[in-house]
Coordinates of C-alpha atoms in Angstrom, one line a residue:
X81 CA 32.3 -24.4 -34.0
X82 CA 30.6 -23.6 -31.0
X83 CA 26.2 -23.5 -31.5
X84 CA 25.1 -19.8 -32.4
X85 CA 21.9 -18.2 -31.4
X86 CA 19.5 -17.2 -33.4
X87 CA 19.7 -13.1 -33.1
X88 CA 16.6 -12.9 -31.3
X89 CA 17.0 -15.1 -28.9
X90 CA 18.9 -12.4 -26.2
X91 CA 15.3 -10.5 -26.5
X92 CA 13.6 -13.5 -25.7
X93 CA 16.0 -14.4 -22.6
X94 CA 16.0 -10.5 -21.6
X95 CA 11.6 -10.6 -21.5
X96 CA 11.2 -14.3 -19.4
X97 CA 14.1 -12.8 -17.4
X98 CA 12.4 -9.6 -16.4
X99 CA 8.7 -11.2 -16.1
X100 CA 10.3 -14.2 -13.7
X101 CA 12.3 -11.9 -11.7
X102 CA 8.7 -8.8 -11.0
X103 CA 6.6 -11.8 -10.5
X104 CA 9.3 -13.2 -7.6
X105 CA 9.8 -9.6 -5.5
X106 CA 8.5 -9.3 -2.4
X107 CA 10.8 -7.8 0.1
X108 CA 12.6 -5.7 -2.2
X109 CA 9.1 -3.8 -3.8
X110 CA 9.1 -2.8 -0.1
X111 CA 12.1 -0.3 0.5
X112 CA 13.5 2.7 -0.7
X113 CA 14.9 2.1 -4.3
X114 CA 15.2 5.7 -5.7
X115 CA 17.6 7.2 -3.2
X116 CA 20.9 5.6 -4.4
X117 CA 19.7 4.9 -7.1
X118 CA 22.4 5.5 -10.0
X119 CA 25.0 7.1 -7.3
X120 CA 27.4 4.7 -7.7
X121 CA 30.4 4.7 -10.6
X122 CA 34.0 4.1 -11.0
X123 CA 35.0 7.4 -9.0
X124 CA 32.7 6.6 -5.9
X125 CA 34.5 2.8 -5.0
X126 CA 31.8 0.5 -3.0
X127 CA 30.7 3.4 -0.4
X128 CA 28.8 6.4 -1.2
X129 CA 27.1 8.5 1.8
X130 CA 23.6 10.1 1.5
X131 CA 22.2 12.8 3.9
X132 CA 20.8 11.7 7.4
X133 CA 17.3 13.6 8.2
X134 CA 18.0 16.6 10.9
X135 CA 16.2 16.8 14.1
X136 CA 15.6 20.0 16.0
X137 CA 14.6 21.1 19.4
X138 CA 11.4 23.3 20.1
X139 CA 11.3 26.4 22.8
X140 CA 8.7 27.7 24.7
X141 CA 8.9 31.4 26.1
X142 CA 6.4 34.2 27.6
X143 CA 7.4 36.9 24.6
X144 CA 9.2 35.4 22.1
X145 CA 12.5 36.0 23.9
X146 CA 14.8 33.3 22.3
X147 CA 18.5 34.8 23.0
X148 CA 18.9 33.3 26.7
X149 CA 17.7 29.6 24.7
X150 CA 20.5 27.2 23.2
X151 CA 20.1 27.0 19.4
X152 CA 19.9 23.5 17.9
X153 CA 23.0 22.6 16.4
X154 CA 22.9 21.5 12.7
X155 CA 24.9 17.9 12.4
X156 CA 25.1 16.8 9.3
X157 CA 24.9 13.0 9.5
X158 CA 25.6 10.9 6.8
X159 CA 24.3 7.5 5.9
X160 CA 26.5 4.6 4.4
X161 CA 25.2 2.8 1.0
X162 CA 27.4 -0.2 0.4
X163 CA 28.0 -2.4 -2.5
X164 CA 27.6 -6.0 -1.7
X165 CA 28.7 -9.1 -3.6
X166 CA 27.6 -10.7 -7.0
X167 CA 25.0 -12.5 -7.3
X168 CA 24.8 -14.9 -10.6
X169 CA 23.0 -17.5 -11.5
X170 CA 24.1 -19.4 -15.1
X171 CA 23.2 -21.8 -17.7
X172 CA 25.2 -23.7 -19.8
X173 CA 23.7 -26.5 -23.2
X174 CA 24.6 -27.4 -26.4
X175 CA 22.9 -29.0 -29.3
X176 CA 19.5 -27.2 -28.2
X177 CA 19.1 -23.7 -29.1
X178 CA 15.8 -25.0 -30.1
X179 CA 14.7 -25.1 -26.3
X180 CA 15.3 -21.6 -26.1
X181 CA 13.4 -20.7 -28.5
X182 CA 10.4 -22.4 -27.7
X183 CA 7.6 -20.5 -26.6
X184 CA 7.7 -21.3 -23.1
X185 CA 11.2 -19.7 -22.6
X186 CA 9.7 -17.6 -19.4
X187 CA 9.0 -20.7 -18.0
X188 CA 12.4 -21.9 -18.5
X189 CA 14.4 -19.1 -17.1
X190 CA 11.7 -18.1 -14.2
X191 CA 14.2 -20.6 -12.2
X192 CA 17.2 -18.4 -12.7
X193 CA 15.3 -15.6 -12.0
X194 CA 13.6 -17.1 -8.3
X195 CA 17.2 -18.1 -7.3
X196 CA 18.3 -14.5 -8.0
X197 CA 15.8 -12.9 -6.2
X198 CA 15.7 -15.3 -3.6
X199 CA 19.0 -14.5 -2.6
X200 CA 18.6 -11.1 -3.1
X201 CA 16.1 -11.0 -0.7
X202 CA 17.9 -13.7 2.0
X203 CA 20.7 -10.8 2.1
X204 CA 18.3 -8.2 1.9
X205 CA 16.4 -9.8 5.1
X206 CA 19.8 -10.5 7.1
X207 CA 21.2 -6.8 6.3
X208 CA 17.8 -5.3 7.7
X209 CA 17.2 -7.6 10.8
X210 CA 21.0 -6.8 11.5
X211 CA 20.0 -2.4 11.1
X212 CA 16.6 -3.1 12.8
X213 CA 16.2 -1.4 16.0
X214 CA 13.4 -1.5 17.3
X215 CA 12.0 -5.3 19.0
X216 CA 8.2 -6.1 20.3
X217 CA 7.7 -9.6 21.0
X218 CA 9.3 -12.6 22.5
X219 CA 11.7 -14.5 20.7
X220 CA 10.8 -17.5 20.1
X221 CA 6.8 -16.5 20.3
X222 CA 4.9 -16.8 17.1
X223 CA 2.3 -14.6 15.9
X224 CA -0.7 -16.6 16.4
X225 CA -3.4 -13.3 16.1
X226 CA -4.1 -10.1 15.0
X227 CA -3.0 -7.7 17.7
X228 CA 0.8 -9.0 17.6
X229 CA 0.8 -7.4 14.2
X230 CA -1.1 -4.6 16.0
X231 CA 1.5 -4.1 18.3
X232 CA 4.2 -3.0 15.6
X233 CA 2.0 0.0 14.1
X234 CA 1.0 1.3 17.4
X235 CA 5.2 1.5 18.9
X236 CA 5.9 2.9 15.1
X237 CA 3.2 5.1 15.8
X238 CA 4.6 6.0 19.5
X239 CA 7.7 6.2 17.7
X240 CA 6.5 9.1 15.3
X241 CA 7.1 7.0 12.4
X242 CA 4.5 7.8 9.7
X243 CA 3.0 4.9 9.5
X244 CA -0.3 5.7 7.4
X245 CA 2.0 5.2 3.8
X246 CA 4.9 2.6 3.1
X247 CA 4.6 0.7 6.5
X248 CA 5.4 -3.0 6.5
X249 CA 5.1 -6.1 8.5
X250 CA 7.0 -8.5 7.1
X251 CA 6.5 -12.6 8.4
X252 CA 7.2 -16.0 7.6
X253 CA 4.4 -18.2 5.4
X254 CA 3.3 -19.8 8.4
X255 CA 2.1 -17.5 10.4
X256 CA -0.7 -16.8 7.5
X257 CA -1.9 -20.3 8.5
X258 CA -2.3 -19.1 11.7
X259 CA -4.3 -15.9 11.2
X260 CA -6.1 -17.8 8.9
X261 CA -9.4 -17.9 10.9
X262 CA -9.1 -14.2 10.5
X263 CA -10.6 -14.2 7.3
X264 CA -12.1 -10.6 7.0
X265 CA -7.9 -9.1 7.3
X266 CA -7.1 -10.9 4.3
X267 CA -6.3 -8.9 1.1
X268 CA -7.9 -10.2 -2.2
X269 CA -5.8 -12.1 -5.2
X270 CA -4.6 -11.4 -8.3
X271 CA -4.1 -12.9 -11.7
X272 CA -2.0 -11.0 -13.2
X273 CA 1.3 -12.6 -13.6
X274 CA 3.9 -9.8 -12.9
X275 CA 2.3 -9.1 -9.2
X276 CA 2.0 -12.6 -8.6
X277 CA 4.3 -12.9 -5.6
X278 CA 3.4 -9.6 -4.2
X279 CA -0.4 -10.0 -4.1
X280 CA -0.1 -13.3 -2.9
X281 CA 2.0 -12.1 -0.4
X282 CA 0.2 -8.8 0.9
X283 CA -2.5 -10.7 4.2
X284 CA -4.2 -6.9 4.6
X285 CA -3.4 -4.0 2.7
X286 CA -4.3 -2.0 5.8
X287 CA -4.2 -3.2 9.0
X288 CA -4.7 -0.4 11.7
X289 CA -1.9 1.7 8.9
X290 CA 0.4 -1.3 8.6
X291 CA 0.5 -3.8 5.8
X292 CA 0.9 -7.2 6.6
X293 CA 2.3 -9.8 4.1
X294 CA 4.6 -12.7 4.3
X295 CA 7.9 -13.9 2.5
X296 CA 9.8 -16.7 2.2
X297 CA 13.2 -15.4 2.3
X298 CA 12.8 -14.9 5.9
X299 CA 16.2 -15.0 7.6
X300 CA 16.9 -17.2 10.7
X301 CA 19.7 -15.8 13.0
X302 CA 21.5 -18.0 16.1
X303 CA 21.7 -16.8 19.3
X304 CA 24.8 -16.6 21.0
X305 CA 26.5 -19.4 22.9
X306 CA 26.6 -17.9 26.0
X307 CA 25.3 -19.5 28.4
X308 CA 24.8 -17.3 30.7
X309 CA 22.2 -14.5 29.1
X310 CA 22.4 -11.5 31.9
X311 CA 25.3 -9.0 33.0
X312 CA 26.0 -5.7 33.3
X313 CA 27.7 -3.3 31.2
X314 CA 31.2 -2.9 32.4
X315 CA 31.7 0.5 30.4
X316 CA 29.9 3.9 29.6
X317 CA 29.5 4.0 26.1
X318 CA 29.6 7.0 23.9
X319 CA 26.0 8.8 23.5
X320 CA 26.8 12.0 21.9
X321 CA 24.7 12.2 18.4
X322 CA 28.1 13.6 16.4
X323 CA 29.7 9.7 17.5
X324 CA 27.2 7.8 16.4
X325 CA 25.8 10.2 13.2
X326 CA 27.3 8.5 10.4
X327 CA 27.1 5.0 11.3
X328 CA 23.9 5.1 14.1
X329 CA 25.9 2.0 15.6
X330 CA 27.5 2.0 19.4
X331 CA 30.2 -0.2 20.8
X332 CA 28.9 -1.8 23.7
X333 CA 31.2 -3.3 27.1
X334 CA 29.5 -6.2 28.4
X335 CA 29.9 -8.4 31.4
X336 CA 29.1 -11.4 33.5
X337 CA 28.4 -13.9 30.1
X338 CA 30.2 -17.4 29.8
X339 CA 33.9 -17.1 29.7
X340 CA 36.4 -17.8 26.6
X341 CA 33.5 -18.6 24.7
X342 CA 33.6 -18.3 20.7
X343 CA 30.8 -16.3 19.5
X344 CA 29.3 -15.5 23.0
X345 CA 27.3 -13.0 21.2
X346 CA 25.9 -13.3 17.2
X347 CA 25.1 -10.7 14.9
X348 CA 21.3 -10.6 14.8
X349 CA 21.3 -11.2 18.7
X350 CA 18.9 -9.2 20.7
X351 CA 19.9 -7.5 24.0
X352 CA 17.4 -5.5 26.1
X353 CA 18.7 -3.0 28.8
X354 CA 16.9 -3.9 32.0
X355 CA 18.7 -1.0 34.0
X356 CA 15.3 1.1 35.1
X357 CA 15.0 4.7 33.5
X358 CA 17.0 3.1 30.2
X359 CA 13.6 3.5 28.3
X360 CA 12.4 4.5 24.7
X361 CA 11.2 7.8 24.1
X362 CA 9.4 9.5 21.2
X363 CA 12.9 11.4 19.3
X364 CA 10.9 14.1 18.6
X365 CA 8.7 14.7 21.6
X366 CA 11.0 13.5 24.4
X367 CA 8.4 11.4 26.1
X368 CA 8.8 8.3 27.0
X369 CA 7.1 5.5 25.3
X370 CA 4.4 3.0 26.9
X371 CA 3.1 -0.3 26.0
X372 CA -0.3 -2.0 26.0
X373 CA 0.1 -2.4 30.0
X374 CA 1.2 0.8 30.3
X375 CA 4.5 -0.2 31.5
X376 CA 7.4 2.2 29.6
X377 CA 9.3 0.0 26.8
X378 CA 12.8 -0.3 28.1
X379 CA 15.8 0.2 25.6
X380 CA 16.8 -2.6 23.4
X381 CA 19.6 -3.4 20.9
X382 CA 20.1 -5.6 18.0
X383 CA 24.0 -6.9 17.7
X384 CA 25.7 -5.6 13.9
X385 CA 28.9 -7.3 15.0
X386 CA 29.3 -9.9 17.9
X387 CA 32.0 -11.5 19.7
X388 CA 33.8 -14.1 21.9
X389 CA 34.5 -13.5 25.5
X390 CA 37.4 -13.4 27.3
X391 CA 39.0 -15.0 30.4
X392 CA 36.5 -13.2 32.3
X393 CA 33.6 -13.4 30.7
X394 CA 33.9 -9.6 29.1
X395 CA 32.9 -8.7 25.3
X396 CA 32.8 -6.1 23.1
X397 CA 30.5 -5.6 20.0
X398 CA 29.0 -3.5 17.7
X399 CA 25.5 -2.7 18.0
X400 CA 22.4 -1.0 15.8
X401 CA 20.3 1.5 16.6
X402 CA 22.5 3.5 18.9
X403 CA 21.0 4.8 22.6
X404 CA 21.6 8.6 22.5
X405 CA 21.1 10.9 25.5
X406 CA 22.9 14.2 26.0
X407 CA 21.8 17.4 27.5
X408 CA 19.1 19.3 24.7
X409 CA 19.8 17.1 22.4
X410 CA 17.3 17.2 19.6
X411 CA 18.0 13.5 18.6
X412 CA 17.9 11.7 22.1
X413 CA 16.1 8.6 22.4
X414 CA 16.4 7.1 25.2
X415 CA 15.1 8.8 28.7
X416 CA 18.3 8.4 30.9
X417 CA 22.1 7.6 29.2
X418 CA 22.7 4.4 29.3
X419 CA 26.2 4.0 32.0
X420 CA 28.5 1.4 33.3
X421 CA 26.9 -1.1 35.9
X422 CA 23.6 -1.0 33.9
X423 CA 22.2 -4.3 33.7
X424 CA 20.7 -6.1 30.7
X425 CA 19.7 -9.7 29.1
X426 CA 20.4 -11.1 25.8
X427 CA 17.1 -12.3 24.9
X428 CA 16.7 -15.8 23.8
X429 CA 18.5 -19.2 24.6
X430 CA 22.4 -20.4 23.6
X431 CA 22.9 -21.4 20.6
X432 CA 19.2 -21.1 19.6
X433 CA 17.9 -20.7 16.0
X434 CA 15.0 -18.0 15.6
X435 CA 13.4 -16.4 13.1
X436 CA 12.2 -12.9 13.7
X437 CA 9.7 -11.3 11.4
X438 CA 9.9 -7.7 10.7
X439 CA 8.0 -4.4 10.5
X440 CA 9.5 -1.2 8.7
X441 CA 9.2 2.3 7.4
X442 CA 10.0 2.1 3.2
X443 CA 12.8 5.2 4.2
X444 CA 14.2 3.0 7.0
X445 CA 16.5 1.2 3.9
X446 CA 17.9 2.6 0.8
X447 CA 18.9 -0.2 -1.8
X448 CA 19.7 0.2 -5.3
X449 CA 21.8 -2.2 -7.7
X450 CA 25.3 -1.0 -10.1
X451 CA 25.5 -1.7 -13.6
X452 CA 28.4 -4.4 -13.8
X453 CA 30.6 -3.6 -16.9
X454 CA 30.3 -5.5 -20.1
X455 CA 32.4 -8.5 -20.0
X456 CA 35.2 -7.6 -23.5
X457 CA 35.3 -10.4 -25.9
X458 CA 33.4 -12.8 -27.8
X459 CA 30.6 -11.9 -25.9
X460 CA 27.0 -10.5 -25.9
X461 CA 25.6 -8.1 -22.7
X462 CA 22.6 -6.4 -22.4
X463 CA 20.9 -4.9 -19.1
X464 CA 17.4 -5.1 -17.8
X465 CA 15.7 -2.8 -15.4
X466 CA 12.9 -3.8 -13.1
X467 CA 11.5 -2.5 -10.1
X468 CA 14.5 0.2 -9.4
X469 CA 17.0 -3.1 -10.0
X470 CA 19.4 -3.0 -13.2
X471 CA 20.6 -7.5 -14.2
X472 CA 23.2 -7.9 -16.5
X473 CA 22.6 -10.7 -18.7
X474 CA 25.9 -12.1 -20.5
X475 CA 25.9 -14.6 -23.2
X476 CA 29.2 -16.2 -24.2
X477 CA 30.2 -19.8 -25.7
X478 CA 33.2 -22.5 -25.3
X479 CA 34.4 -23.5 -28.9
X480 CA 36.0 -26.7 -27.0
X481 CA 32.8 -27.9 -25.9
X482 CA 30.9 -26.9 -28.5
X483 CA 28.3 -25.4 -25.7
X484 CA 26.6 -21.9 -25.3
X485 CA 26.8 -20.0 -21.7
X486 CA 24.4 -17.2 -20.4
X487 CA 25.0 -15.9 -17.1
X488 CA 22.7 -13.6 -15.2
X489 CA 24.4 -11.0 -12.3
X490 CA 23.3 -8.8 -10.1
X491 CA 24.8 -6.5 -7.6
X492 CA 23.0 -5.0 -4.4
X493 CA 23.5 -1.8 -2.5
X494 CA 22.1 -2.1 0.4
X495 CA 22.0 1.5 2.8
X496 CA 20.3 2.0 6.7
X497 CA 18.8 5.4 6.5
X498 CA 17.0 5.5 10.1
X499 CA 17.4 1.7 12.3
X500 CA 14.9 3.8 14.4
X501 CA 12.5 3.8 11.7
X502 CA 12.8 -0.5 12.0
X503 CA 12.2 -3.7 14.2
X504 CA 12.5 -7.5 14.7
X505 CA 8.7 -9.3 16.0
X506 CA 7.4 -11.8 17.5
X507 CA 4.6 -12.6 18.8
X508 CA 3.9 -11.4 22.5

C-alpha cells in the first residue's frame, strides 16, 4: 500500500510553494496581468482577442467648419492572447513523509517554485523580445553608463509612451556590476521574503521616469546565418493599419543576403531600414523623432519568424511592429512608406549570440495563466494564485512502487498589446 501523507501536507505544500514562487518573480511583476485574467475557458480555445487602443487625427480650421475635412475611421484592431505550453516541476519520494512535515518545508519546495518561475520568465522574455519593436544601442555593446538607460527613457518619451508610471528597463545582472560606481542611483534593499528577488533586482526606482532592474531570465538570441548583412527590400509591403491591426506584424521580402542559407534570418534578429526618410515618427504628433545627436531615428524591426534564403539570396520573413504609412493615417508610425528597393541592414554578425536588454511599458504586454482542470482518479488537486498567476498542485501515488508523487503546473497566456511600447536595448 502506498504511503499516505498527513492531511495538512497539501496546505503546507501550497504555502511553501506560493512563498517560493512569489519570492522569485522579477519580469512577471512588470507586465499587465489583469487584461486577460479569467478570459480563457473551455469555450474559447487557445486564443482570445482583446481590443487594441484606438487612435485619431486632429484637424485645425479657422471657423470650426470641418465639413470638408476627412473624418477618422474607427478601425477595430484586436490583439491575440495565446495559451502557451504547460510548465511543470514534479517530485517523487518514498517512506520520507517526515521530510515534508519539517518546519523547513518552504526551503525544500523553493527549487520547485524557482524552476517554475525561471522557465516562465525565460519564455516570457523570449516573447517580449520578439515583440519589442523599438531599438536603442548597438547589438553586442554592453551597458556601461546610466546614459545608456536614459536613452531608452528618452525614446519612450519621444514616442509618446507614458513613462512617468509603469516604465521598465530590464537588464542582465552583470550590468549591475558595470553601473556599481554610481551608487547614488541604486535603490535600497528589503528583508521581505516575498519581495526578495524583486527588491534585489531593482537598481533604481526612478531614473528619469524609468525603473531599472536586473533579471537572470534574460534570453539570448542568435543572429541569422547570412554572412551578407545588407541588401534591399524586394517587394513593397502592405503599409495600411487595416492590414496589420490584428497582429501588428508585417511580411517583408529581403534580397541581397547569402544565397541558399539555412536560418539566414532568425527570430529575434534586428533589422534597420537604412533608406533615407524611413524614420520613426511620434504616432500621436506624426513628427519625426531625433536622437541625442540630432539625427532622425531610422525605422527598425525585430524578426518574429525568420527563414532560409533561396538560390538568389531572397527570404520572406515576418517582423513585429509593422511600419504603417497611409494618407491621413491616424496610426502612421513611419515618415514615408517602405517600398521595393529600399536598403536595409541586418544588425549584428552572422551566427553570433546576443543578449539584449529590454525596455517597455507595463501595458505593452498582457500576461496571465489559465487554471488547468483537475486530474481525476485517486489524486488530490489544489490551486494557488499569487501575483495574478495560478499554479495547480496535484498529489498522487504509485501503489506498486510504494511512492508518493506531486506535480506543479503553470500554463501561461501571452499577448502583445502594442509592440511600439517596447524595445530591445544595448549599450551605445
